[in-house]
Tab-separated table of C-alpha atoms (C1' of nucleotides) in Angstrom:
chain	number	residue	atom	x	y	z
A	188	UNK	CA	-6.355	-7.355	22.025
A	189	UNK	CA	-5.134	-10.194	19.535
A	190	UNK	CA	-7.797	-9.047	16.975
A	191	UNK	CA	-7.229	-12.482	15.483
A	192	UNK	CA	-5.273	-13.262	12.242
A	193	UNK	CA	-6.416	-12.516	8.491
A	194	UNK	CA	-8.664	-16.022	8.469
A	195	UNK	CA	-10.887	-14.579	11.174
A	196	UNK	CA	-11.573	-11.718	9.508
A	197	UNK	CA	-12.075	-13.473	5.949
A	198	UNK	CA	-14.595	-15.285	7.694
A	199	UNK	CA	-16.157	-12.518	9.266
A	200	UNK	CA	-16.708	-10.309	5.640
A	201	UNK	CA	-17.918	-13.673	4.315
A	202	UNK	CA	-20.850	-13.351	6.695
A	203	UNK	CA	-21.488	-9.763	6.333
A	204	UNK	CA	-21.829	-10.586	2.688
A	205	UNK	CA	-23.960	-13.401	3.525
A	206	UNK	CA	-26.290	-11.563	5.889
A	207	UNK	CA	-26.696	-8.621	3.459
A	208	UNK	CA	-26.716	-10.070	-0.085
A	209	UNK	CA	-29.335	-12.314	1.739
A	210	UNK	CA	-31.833	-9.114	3.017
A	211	UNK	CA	-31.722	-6.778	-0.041
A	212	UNK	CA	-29.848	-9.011	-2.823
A	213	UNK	CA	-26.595	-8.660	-4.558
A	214	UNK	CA	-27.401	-5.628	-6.980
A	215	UNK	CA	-28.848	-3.508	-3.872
A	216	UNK	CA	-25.466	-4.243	-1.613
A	217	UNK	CA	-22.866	-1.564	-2.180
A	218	UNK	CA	-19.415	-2.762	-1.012
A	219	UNK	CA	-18.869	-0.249	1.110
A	220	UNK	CA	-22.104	-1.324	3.287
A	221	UNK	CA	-20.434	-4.640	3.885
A	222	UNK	CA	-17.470	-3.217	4.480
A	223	UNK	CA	-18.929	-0.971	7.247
A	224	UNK	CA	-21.277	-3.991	8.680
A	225	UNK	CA	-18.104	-5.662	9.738
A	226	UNK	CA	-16.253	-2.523	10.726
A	227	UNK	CA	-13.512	-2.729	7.587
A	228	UNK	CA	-12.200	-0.642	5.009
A	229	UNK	CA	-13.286	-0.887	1.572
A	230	UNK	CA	-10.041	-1.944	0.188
A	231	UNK	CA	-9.644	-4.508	2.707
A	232	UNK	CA	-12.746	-6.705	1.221
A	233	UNK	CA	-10.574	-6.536	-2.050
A	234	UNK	CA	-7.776	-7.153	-0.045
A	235	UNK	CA	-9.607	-10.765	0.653
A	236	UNK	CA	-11.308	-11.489	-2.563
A	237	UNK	CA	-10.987	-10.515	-6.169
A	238	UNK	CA	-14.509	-9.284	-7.056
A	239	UNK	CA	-17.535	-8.504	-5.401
A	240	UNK	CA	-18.935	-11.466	-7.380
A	241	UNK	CA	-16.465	-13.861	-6.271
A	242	UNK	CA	-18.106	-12.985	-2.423
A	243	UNK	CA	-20.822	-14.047	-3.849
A	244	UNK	CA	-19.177	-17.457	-5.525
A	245	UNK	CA	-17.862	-18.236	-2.125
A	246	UNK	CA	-21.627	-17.563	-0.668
A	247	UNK	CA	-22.696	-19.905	-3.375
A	248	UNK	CA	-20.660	-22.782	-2.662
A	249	UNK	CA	-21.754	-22.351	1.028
A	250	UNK	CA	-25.219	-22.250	0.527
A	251	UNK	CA	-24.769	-25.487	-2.218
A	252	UNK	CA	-22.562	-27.587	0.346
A	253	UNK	CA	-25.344	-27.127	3.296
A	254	UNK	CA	-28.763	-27.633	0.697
A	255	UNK	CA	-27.698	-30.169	-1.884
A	256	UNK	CA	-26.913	-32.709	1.285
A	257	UNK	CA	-30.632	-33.047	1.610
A	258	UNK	CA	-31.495	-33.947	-1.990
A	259	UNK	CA	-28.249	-36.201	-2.226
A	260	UNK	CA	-29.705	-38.264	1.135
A	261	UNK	CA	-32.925	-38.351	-0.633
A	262	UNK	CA	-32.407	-39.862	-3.502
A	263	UNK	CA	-29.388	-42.425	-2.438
A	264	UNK	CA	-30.683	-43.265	0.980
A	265	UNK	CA	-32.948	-45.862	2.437
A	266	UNK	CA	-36.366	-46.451	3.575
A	267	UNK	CA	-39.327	-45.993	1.294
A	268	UNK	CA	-40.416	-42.922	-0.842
A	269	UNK	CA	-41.890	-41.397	1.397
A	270	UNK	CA	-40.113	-41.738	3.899
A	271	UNK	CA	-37.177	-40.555	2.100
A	272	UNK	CA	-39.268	-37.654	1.475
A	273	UNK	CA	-40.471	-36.631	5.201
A	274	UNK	CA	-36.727	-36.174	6.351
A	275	UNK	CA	-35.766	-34.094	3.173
A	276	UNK	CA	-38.826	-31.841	4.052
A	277	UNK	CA	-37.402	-31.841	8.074
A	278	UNK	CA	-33.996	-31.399	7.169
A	279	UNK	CA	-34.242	-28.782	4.755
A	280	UNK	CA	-36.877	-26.652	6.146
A	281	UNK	CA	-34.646	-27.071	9.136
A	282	UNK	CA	-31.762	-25.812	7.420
A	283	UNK	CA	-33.650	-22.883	5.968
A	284	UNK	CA	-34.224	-21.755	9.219
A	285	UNK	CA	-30.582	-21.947	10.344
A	286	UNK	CA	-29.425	-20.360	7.024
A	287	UNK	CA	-32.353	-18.398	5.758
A	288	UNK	CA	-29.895	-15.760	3.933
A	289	UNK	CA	-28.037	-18.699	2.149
A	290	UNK	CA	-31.364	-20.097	0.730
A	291	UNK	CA	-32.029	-16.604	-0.309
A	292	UNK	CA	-29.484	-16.202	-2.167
A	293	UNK	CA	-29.892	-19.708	-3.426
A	294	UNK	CA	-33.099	-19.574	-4.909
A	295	UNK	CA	-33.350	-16.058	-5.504
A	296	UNK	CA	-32.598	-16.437	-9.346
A	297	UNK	CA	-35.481	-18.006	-9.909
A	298	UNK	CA	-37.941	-14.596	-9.711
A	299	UNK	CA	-34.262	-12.826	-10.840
A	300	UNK	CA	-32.989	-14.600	-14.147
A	301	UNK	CA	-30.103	-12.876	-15.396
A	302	UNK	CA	-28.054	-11.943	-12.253
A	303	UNK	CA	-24.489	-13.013	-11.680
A	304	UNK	CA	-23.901	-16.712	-11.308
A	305	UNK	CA	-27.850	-17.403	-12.087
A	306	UNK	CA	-26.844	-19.976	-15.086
A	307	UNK	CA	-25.174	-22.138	-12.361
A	308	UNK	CA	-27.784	-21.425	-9.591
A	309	UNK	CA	-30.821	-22.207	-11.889
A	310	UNK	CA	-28.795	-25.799	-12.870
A	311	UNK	CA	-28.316	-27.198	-9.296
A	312	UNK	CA	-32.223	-25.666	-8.839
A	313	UNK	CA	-33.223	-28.060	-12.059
A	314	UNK	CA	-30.952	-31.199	-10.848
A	315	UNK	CA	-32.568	-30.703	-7.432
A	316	UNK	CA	-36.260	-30.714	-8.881
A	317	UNK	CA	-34.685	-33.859	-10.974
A	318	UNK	CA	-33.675	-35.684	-7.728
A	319	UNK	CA	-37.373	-34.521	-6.135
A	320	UNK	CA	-38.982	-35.767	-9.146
A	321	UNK	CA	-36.830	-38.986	-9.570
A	322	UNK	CA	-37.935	-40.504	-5.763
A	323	UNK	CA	-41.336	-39.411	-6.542
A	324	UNK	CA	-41.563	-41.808	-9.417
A	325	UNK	CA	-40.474	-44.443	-7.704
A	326	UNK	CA	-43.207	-43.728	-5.171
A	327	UNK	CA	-45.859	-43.844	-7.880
A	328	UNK	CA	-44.199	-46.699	-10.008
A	329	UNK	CA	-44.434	-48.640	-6.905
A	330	UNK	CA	-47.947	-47.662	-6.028
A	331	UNK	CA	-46.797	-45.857	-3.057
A	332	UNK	CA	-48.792	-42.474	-3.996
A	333	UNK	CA	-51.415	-41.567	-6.076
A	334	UNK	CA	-50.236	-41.387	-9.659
A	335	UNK	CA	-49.347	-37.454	-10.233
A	336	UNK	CA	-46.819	-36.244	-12.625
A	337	UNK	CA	-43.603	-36.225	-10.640
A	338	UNK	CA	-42.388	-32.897	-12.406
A	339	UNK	CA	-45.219	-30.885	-10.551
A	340	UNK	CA	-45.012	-32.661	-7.773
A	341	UNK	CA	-41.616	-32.017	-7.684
A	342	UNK	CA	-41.539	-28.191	-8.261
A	343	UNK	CA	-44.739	-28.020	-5.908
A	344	UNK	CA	-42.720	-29.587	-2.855
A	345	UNK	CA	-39.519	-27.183	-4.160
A	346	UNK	CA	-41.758	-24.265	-4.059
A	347	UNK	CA	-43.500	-25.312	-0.802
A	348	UNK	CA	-40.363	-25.776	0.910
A	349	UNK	CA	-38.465	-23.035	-0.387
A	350	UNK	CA	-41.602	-20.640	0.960
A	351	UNK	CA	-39.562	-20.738	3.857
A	352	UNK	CA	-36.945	-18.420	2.477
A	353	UNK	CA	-39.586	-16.035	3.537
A	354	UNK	CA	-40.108	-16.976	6.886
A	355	UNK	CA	-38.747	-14.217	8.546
A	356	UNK	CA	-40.426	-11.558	6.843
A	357	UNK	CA	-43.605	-13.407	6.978
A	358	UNK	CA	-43.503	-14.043	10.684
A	359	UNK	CA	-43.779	-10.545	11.395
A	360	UNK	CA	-46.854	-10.373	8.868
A	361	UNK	CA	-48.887	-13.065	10.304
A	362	UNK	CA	-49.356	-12.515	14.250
A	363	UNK	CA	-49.826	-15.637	15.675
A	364	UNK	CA	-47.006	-17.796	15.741
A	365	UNK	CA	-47.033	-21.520	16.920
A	366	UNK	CA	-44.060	-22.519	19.489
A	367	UNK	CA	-41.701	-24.431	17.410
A	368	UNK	CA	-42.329	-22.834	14.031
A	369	UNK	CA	-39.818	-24.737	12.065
A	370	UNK	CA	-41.307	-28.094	13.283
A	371	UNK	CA	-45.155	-26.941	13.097
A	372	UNK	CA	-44.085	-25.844	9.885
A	373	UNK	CA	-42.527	-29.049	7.958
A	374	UNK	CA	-44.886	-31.007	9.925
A	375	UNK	CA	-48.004	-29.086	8.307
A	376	UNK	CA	-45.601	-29.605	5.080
A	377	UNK	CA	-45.496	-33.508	4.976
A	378	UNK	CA	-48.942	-33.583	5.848
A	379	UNK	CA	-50.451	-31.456	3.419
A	380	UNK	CA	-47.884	-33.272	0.701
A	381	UNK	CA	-48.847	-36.872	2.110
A	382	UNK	CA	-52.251	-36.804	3.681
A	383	UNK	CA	-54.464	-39.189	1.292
A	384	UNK	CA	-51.877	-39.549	-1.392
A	385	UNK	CA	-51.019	-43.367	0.143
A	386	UNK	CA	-51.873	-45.807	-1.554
B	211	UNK	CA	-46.989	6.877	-40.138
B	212	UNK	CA	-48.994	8.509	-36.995
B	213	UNK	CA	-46.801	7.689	-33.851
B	214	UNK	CA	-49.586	7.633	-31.429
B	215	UNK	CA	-49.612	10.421	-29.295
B	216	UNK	CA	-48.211	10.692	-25.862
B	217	UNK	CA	-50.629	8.323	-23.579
B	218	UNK	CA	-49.165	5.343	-26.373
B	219	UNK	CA	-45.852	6.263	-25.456
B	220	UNK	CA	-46.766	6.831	-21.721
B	221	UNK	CA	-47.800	3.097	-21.512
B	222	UNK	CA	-45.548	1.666	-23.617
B	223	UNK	CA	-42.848	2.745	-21.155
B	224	UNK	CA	-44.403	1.508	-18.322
B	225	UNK	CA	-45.091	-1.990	-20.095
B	226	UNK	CA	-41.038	-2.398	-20.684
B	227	UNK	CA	-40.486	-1.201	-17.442
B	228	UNK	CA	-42.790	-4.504	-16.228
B	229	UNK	CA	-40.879	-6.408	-18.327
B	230	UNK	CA	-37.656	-5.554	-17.035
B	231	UNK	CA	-38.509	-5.085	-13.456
B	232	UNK	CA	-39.922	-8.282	-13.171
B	233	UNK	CA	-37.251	-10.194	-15.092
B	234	UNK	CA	-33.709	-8.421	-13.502
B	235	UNK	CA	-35.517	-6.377	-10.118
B	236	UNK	CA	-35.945	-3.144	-9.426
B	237	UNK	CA	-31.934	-2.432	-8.379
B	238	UNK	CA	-30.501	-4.203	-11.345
B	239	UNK	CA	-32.552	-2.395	-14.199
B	240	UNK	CA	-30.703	1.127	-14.996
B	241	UNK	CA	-33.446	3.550	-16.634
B	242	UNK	CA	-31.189	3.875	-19.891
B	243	UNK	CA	-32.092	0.074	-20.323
B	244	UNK	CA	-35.657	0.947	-20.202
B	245	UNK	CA	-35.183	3.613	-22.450
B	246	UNK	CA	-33.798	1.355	-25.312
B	247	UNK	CA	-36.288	-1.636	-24.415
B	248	UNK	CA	-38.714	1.052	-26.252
B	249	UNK	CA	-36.810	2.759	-28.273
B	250	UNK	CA	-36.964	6.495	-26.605
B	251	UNK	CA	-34.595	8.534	-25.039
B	252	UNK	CA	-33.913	8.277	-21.387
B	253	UNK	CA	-34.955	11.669	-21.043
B	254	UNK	CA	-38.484	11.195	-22.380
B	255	UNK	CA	-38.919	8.937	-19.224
B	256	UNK	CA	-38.577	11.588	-16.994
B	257	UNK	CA	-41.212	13.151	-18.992
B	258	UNK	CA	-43.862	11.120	-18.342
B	259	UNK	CA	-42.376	9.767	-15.103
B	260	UNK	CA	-40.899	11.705	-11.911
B	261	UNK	CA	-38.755	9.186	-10.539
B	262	UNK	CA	-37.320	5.528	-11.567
B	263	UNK	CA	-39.148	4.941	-7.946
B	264	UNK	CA	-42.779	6.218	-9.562
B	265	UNK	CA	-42.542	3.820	-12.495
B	266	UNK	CA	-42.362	1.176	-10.163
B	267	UNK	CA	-45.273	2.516	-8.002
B	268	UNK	CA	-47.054	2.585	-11.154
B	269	UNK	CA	-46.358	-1.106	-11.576
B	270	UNK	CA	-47.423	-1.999	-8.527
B	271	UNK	CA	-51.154	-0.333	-8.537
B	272	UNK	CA	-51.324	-2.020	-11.704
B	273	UNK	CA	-50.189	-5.396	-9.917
B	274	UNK	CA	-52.522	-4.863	-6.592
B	275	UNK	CA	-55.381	-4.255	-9.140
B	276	UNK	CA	-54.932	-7.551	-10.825
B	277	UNK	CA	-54.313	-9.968	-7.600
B	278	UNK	CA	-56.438	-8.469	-4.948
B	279	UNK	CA	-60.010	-9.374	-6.879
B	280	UNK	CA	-58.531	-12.902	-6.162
B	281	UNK	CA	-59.030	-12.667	-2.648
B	282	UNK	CA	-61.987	-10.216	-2.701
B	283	UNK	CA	-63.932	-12.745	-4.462
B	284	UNK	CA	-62.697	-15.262	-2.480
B	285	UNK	CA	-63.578	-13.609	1.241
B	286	UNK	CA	-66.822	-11.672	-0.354
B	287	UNK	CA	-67.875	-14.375	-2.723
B	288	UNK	CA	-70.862	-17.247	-2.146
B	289	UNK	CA	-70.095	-20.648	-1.784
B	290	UNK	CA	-68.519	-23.158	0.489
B	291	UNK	CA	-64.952	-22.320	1.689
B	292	UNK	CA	-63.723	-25.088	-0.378
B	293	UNK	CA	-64.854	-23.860	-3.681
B	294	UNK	CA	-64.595	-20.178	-2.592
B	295	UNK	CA	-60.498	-21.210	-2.369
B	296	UNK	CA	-60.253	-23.509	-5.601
B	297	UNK	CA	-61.811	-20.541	-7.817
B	298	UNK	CA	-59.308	-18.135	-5.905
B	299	UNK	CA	-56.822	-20.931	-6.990
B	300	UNK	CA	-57.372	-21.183	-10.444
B	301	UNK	CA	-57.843	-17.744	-10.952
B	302	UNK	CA	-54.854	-16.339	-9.510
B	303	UNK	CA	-52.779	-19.220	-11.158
B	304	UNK	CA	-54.047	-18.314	-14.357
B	305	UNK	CA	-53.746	-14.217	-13.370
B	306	UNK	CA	-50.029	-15.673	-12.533
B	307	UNK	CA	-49.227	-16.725	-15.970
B	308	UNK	CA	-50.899	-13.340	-17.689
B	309	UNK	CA	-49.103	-11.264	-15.544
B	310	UNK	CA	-45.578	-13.406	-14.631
B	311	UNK	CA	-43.925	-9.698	-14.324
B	312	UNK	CA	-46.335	-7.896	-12.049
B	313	UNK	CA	-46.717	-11.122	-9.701
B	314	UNK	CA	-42.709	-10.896	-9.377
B	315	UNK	CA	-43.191	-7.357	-8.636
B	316	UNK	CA	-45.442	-7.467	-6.108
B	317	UNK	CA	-43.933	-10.716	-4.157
B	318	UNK	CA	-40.499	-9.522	-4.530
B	319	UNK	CA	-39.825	-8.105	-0.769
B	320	UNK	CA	-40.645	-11.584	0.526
B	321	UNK	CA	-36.953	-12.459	-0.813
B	322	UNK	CA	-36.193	-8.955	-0.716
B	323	UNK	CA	-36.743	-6.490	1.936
B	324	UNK	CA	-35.653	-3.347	2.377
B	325	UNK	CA	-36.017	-2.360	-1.174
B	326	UNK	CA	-38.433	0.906	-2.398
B	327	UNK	CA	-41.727	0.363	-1.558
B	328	UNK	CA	-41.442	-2.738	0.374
B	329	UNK	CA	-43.549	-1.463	3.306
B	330	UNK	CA	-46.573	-1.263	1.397
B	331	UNK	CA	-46.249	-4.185	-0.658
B	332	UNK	CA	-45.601	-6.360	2.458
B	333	UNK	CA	-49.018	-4.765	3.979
B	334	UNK	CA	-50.917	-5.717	1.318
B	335	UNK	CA	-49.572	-9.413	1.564
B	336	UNK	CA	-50.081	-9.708	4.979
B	337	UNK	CA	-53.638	-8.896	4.292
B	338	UNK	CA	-53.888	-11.225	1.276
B	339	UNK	CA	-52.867	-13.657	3.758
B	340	UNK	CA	-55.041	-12.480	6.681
B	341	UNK	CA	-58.104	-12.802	4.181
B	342	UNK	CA	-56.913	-16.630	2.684
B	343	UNK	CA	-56.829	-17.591	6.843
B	344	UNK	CA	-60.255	-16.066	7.165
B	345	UNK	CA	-62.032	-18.461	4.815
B	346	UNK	CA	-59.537	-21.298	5.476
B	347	UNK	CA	-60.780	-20.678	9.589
B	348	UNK	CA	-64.060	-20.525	8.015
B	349	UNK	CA	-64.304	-23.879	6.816
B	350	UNK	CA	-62.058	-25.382	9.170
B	351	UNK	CA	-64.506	-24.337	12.136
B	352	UNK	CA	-67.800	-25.079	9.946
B	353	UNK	CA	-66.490	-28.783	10.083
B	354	UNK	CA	-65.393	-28.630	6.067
B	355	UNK	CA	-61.551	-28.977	6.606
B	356	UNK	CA	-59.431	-30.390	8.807
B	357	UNK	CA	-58.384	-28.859	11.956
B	358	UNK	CA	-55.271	-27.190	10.820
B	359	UNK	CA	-53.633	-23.781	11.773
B	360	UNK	CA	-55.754	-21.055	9.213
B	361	UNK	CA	-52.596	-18.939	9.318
B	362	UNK	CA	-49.755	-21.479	8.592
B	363	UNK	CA	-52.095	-23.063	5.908
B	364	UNK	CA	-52.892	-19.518	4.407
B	365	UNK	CA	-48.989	-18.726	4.224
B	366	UNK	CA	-47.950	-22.242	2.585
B	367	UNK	CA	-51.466	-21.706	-0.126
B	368	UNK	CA	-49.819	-18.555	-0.816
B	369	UNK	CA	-46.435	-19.973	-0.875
B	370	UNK	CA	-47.616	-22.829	-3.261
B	371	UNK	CA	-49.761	-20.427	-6.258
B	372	UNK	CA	-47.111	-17.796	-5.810
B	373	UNK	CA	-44.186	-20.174	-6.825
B	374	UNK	CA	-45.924	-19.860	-10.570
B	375	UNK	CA	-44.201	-16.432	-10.237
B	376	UNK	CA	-40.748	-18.409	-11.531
B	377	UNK	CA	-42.800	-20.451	-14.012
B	378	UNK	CA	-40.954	-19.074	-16.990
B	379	UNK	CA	-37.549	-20.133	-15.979
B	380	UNK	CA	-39.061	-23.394	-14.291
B	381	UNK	CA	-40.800	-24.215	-17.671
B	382	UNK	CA	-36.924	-24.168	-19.032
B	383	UNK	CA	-36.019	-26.699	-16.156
B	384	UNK	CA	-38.015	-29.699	-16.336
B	385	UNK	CA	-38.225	-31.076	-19.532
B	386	UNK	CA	-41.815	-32.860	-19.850
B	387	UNK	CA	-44.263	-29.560	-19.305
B	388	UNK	CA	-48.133	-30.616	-19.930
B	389	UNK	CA	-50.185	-29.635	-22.798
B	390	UNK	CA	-52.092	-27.088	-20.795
B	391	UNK	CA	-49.679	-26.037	-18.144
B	392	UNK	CA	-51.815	-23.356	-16.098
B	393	UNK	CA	-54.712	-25.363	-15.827
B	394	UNK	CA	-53.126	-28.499	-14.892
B	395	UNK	CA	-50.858	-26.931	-12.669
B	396	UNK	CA	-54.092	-25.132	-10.870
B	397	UNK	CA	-55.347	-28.697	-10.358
B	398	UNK	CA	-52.361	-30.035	-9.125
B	399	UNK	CA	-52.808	-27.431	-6.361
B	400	UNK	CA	-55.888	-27.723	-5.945
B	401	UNK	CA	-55.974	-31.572	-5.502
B	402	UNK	CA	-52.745	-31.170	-3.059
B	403	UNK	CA	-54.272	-28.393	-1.130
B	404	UNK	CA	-57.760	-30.818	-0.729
B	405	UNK	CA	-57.034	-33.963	-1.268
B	406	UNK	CA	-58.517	-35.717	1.832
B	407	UNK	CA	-59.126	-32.417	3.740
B	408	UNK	CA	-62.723	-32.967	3.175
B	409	UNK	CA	-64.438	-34.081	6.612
C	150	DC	C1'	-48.428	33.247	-40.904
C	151	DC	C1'	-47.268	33.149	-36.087
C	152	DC	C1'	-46.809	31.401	-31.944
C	153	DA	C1'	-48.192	28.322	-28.200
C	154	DT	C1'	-48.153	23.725	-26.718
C	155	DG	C1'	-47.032	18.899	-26.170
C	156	DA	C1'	-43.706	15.275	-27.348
C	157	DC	C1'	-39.317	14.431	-27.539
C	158	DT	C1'	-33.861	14.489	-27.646
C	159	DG	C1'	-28.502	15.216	-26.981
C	160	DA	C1'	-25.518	16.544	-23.968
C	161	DA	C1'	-24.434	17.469	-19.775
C	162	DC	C1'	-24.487	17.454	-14.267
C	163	DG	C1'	-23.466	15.778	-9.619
C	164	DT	C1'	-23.224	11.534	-7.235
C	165	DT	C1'	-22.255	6.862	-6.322
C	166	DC	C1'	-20.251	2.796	-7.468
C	167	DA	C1'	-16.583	-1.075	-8.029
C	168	DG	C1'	-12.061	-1.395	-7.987
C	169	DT	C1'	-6.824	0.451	-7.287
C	170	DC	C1'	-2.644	2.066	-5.175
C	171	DA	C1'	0.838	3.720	-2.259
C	172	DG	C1'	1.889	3.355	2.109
C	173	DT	C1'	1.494	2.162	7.424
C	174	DA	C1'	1.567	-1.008	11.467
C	175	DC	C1'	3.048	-5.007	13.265
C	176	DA	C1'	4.589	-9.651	13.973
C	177	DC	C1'	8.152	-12.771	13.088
C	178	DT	C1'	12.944	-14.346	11.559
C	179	DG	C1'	17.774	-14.272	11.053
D	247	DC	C1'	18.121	-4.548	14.743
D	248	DA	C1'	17.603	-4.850	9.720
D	249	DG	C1'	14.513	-7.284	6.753
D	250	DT	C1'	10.469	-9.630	5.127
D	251	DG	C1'	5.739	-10.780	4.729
D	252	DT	C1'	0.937	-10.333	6.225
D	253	DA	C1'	-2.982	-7.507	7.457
D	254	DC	C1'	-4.801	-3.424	6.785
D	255	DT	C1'	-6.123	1.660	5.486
D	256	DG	C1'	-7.066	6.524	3.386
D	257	DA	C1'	-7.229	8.577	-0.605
D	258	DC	C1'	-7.997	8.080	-5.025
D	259	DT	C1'	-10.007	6.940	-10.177
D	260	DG	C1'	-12.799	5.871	-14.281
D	261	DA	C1'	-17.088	4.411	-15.347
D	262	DA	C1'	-21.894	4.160	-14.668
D	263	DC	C1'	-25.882	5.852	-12.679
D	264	DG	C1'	-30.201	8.878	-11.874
D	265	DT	C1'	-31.563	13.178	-13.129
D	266	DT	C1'	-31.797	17.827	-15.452
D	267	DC	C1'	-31.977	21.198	-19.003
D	268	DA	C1'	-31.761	23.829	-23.099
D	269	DG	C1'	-33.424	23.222	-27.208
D	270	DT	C1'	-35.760	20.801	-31.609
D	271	DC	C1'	-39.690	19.427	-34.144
D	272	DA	C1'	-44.421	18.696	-35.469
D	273	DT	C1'	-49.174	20.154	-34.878
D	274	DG	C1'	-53.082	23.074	-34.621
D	275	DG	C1'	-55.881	27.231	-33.226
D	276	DG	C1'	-56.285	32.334	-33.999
DNA sequence: CCCATGACTGAACGTTCAGTCAGTACACTG
DNA sequence: CAGTGTACTGACTGAACGTTCAGTCATGGG
């Protein structure tokens, strides 16, 4: 049966983790429940990794490495403001979709203060609402929007985007559903952010 | 020194259990915190209270009491759709900052489901949201807004007043807050939620 | 004065949790 | 085939948790 070496099944308690500190948070997971979601022992989780914290360190990192691209492309790439600003709304409400548990876990300290790791969590949520804010003052300074206070705007786009953190739950609260939801949905995003605000 | 009798205590219990619930989550608060947040013994909670489960279904009556006038008003109330929305705006922004705690309470199983009493508090969001599409559809088909989708634009109005749930730990973010940060973060909303919409 | 009642507590109970440990199974190497 | 290291487990432990209970104390009506 080869049931594949030690890496494999790193991997696969890593996602477990992922899929349940994602659904019902960190505090609600018991160790055991991951260990039974990917047919394991107990001991074998510990086996892996030190702590149940440090499954959530390694979650962390994962969900910083696939996010903080976005933000990084925004504020060092090309093109104009806004531009700049239509593919970090694509690409990250595109990447919430693909790793909704990730952005959970992500942004979940911000209704959760004072949970493991949150001190780190809530930093890379401030420099990303820096970044935001940062390319939307150089929209206004160069009379490419409407002059707003990039701060708000910044944390308004955040919090718009990171709605989508939700979208699973919500999806089976609200009936009708377009086709492509993730594309309806950071399409209705730029244009509610954009529409009028050019100069 | 007249202690107040039991009703004080009764409430005061409840009021640190807000506190707490809203700032750590339902899983992560152990009753003997509560206990000590008001300075009684852990066994006077189970006095007043049945369950750590029936403190938190207190909470949540309380919370549903506060937030659903918001949309009452707004699908009962006179007016065009547009104002009918910018009052529910501004009030449930300012409701938001008043009650930080029982917002986080009540929109917690968006980022967290499975928890205790998830089911209902998910209902009554779906309707919050049901009743938001209903006006938006309202003045979208009386020619006031712009043809968008009433549901996706209900979820993301929603999305957008409910991210001043994490204002408090925002506020500690970004640096340069405004002088009067509820009311100008109402009108940021309201201007981004409008702003060209108008036909 | 007595006792009933409501408000409250200290100390315990059973359970569940994160984390440990001794040991097994198996592949690979010499 | 002995020996070594990696992957893995069942059975366990101390601490922490939600919850209970016997009992204390103050108050007020008869």
């Amino acid at each position: 049966m080869s049931e594949g070496g030690g890496k494999d099944t790193r991997e696969r308690i890593l996602r477990c983790a992922e899929e349940l500190f994602g659904q019902r948070g960190y505090e609600a997971v018991v160790v055991a429940d991951i260990a039974q979601a990917c047919g394991v022992s107990t001991a074998l989780i510990y086996y892996h990794y030190t702590d149940k914290e440090s499954l959530l360190r390694a979650l962390v990192e994962r969900a910083s490495a696939v996010f903080d691209v976005h933000t990084r492309t925004a504020v060092e790439g090309t093109g104009s403001a806004r531009e700049r600003l239509e593919t970090f709304i694509e690409s990250w409400v595109r990447s919430a979709d693909e790793h909704e548990s990730l952005l959970r876990i992500l942004v979940r300290p911000l209704t959760d203060p004072g949970g493991p790791l949150s001190a780190e969590l809530l930093e890379g949520i401030g420099r990303t609402v820096e970044d935001l804010a940062a390319v939307i003052a150089e929209g206004v300074e160069g009379g490419e929007f409407a002059p707003v206070d990039p701060g708000m705007a910044a944390e308004c786009l955040l919090g718009l985007v990171n709605t989508r953190a939700a979208a699973s739950v919500l999806s089976k609260l609200v009936p009708g559903e377009p086709v492509e939801p993730v594309r309806a949905n950071a399409d209705f995003i730029v244009q509610l952010f954009f529409r009028g605000t050019s100069a």
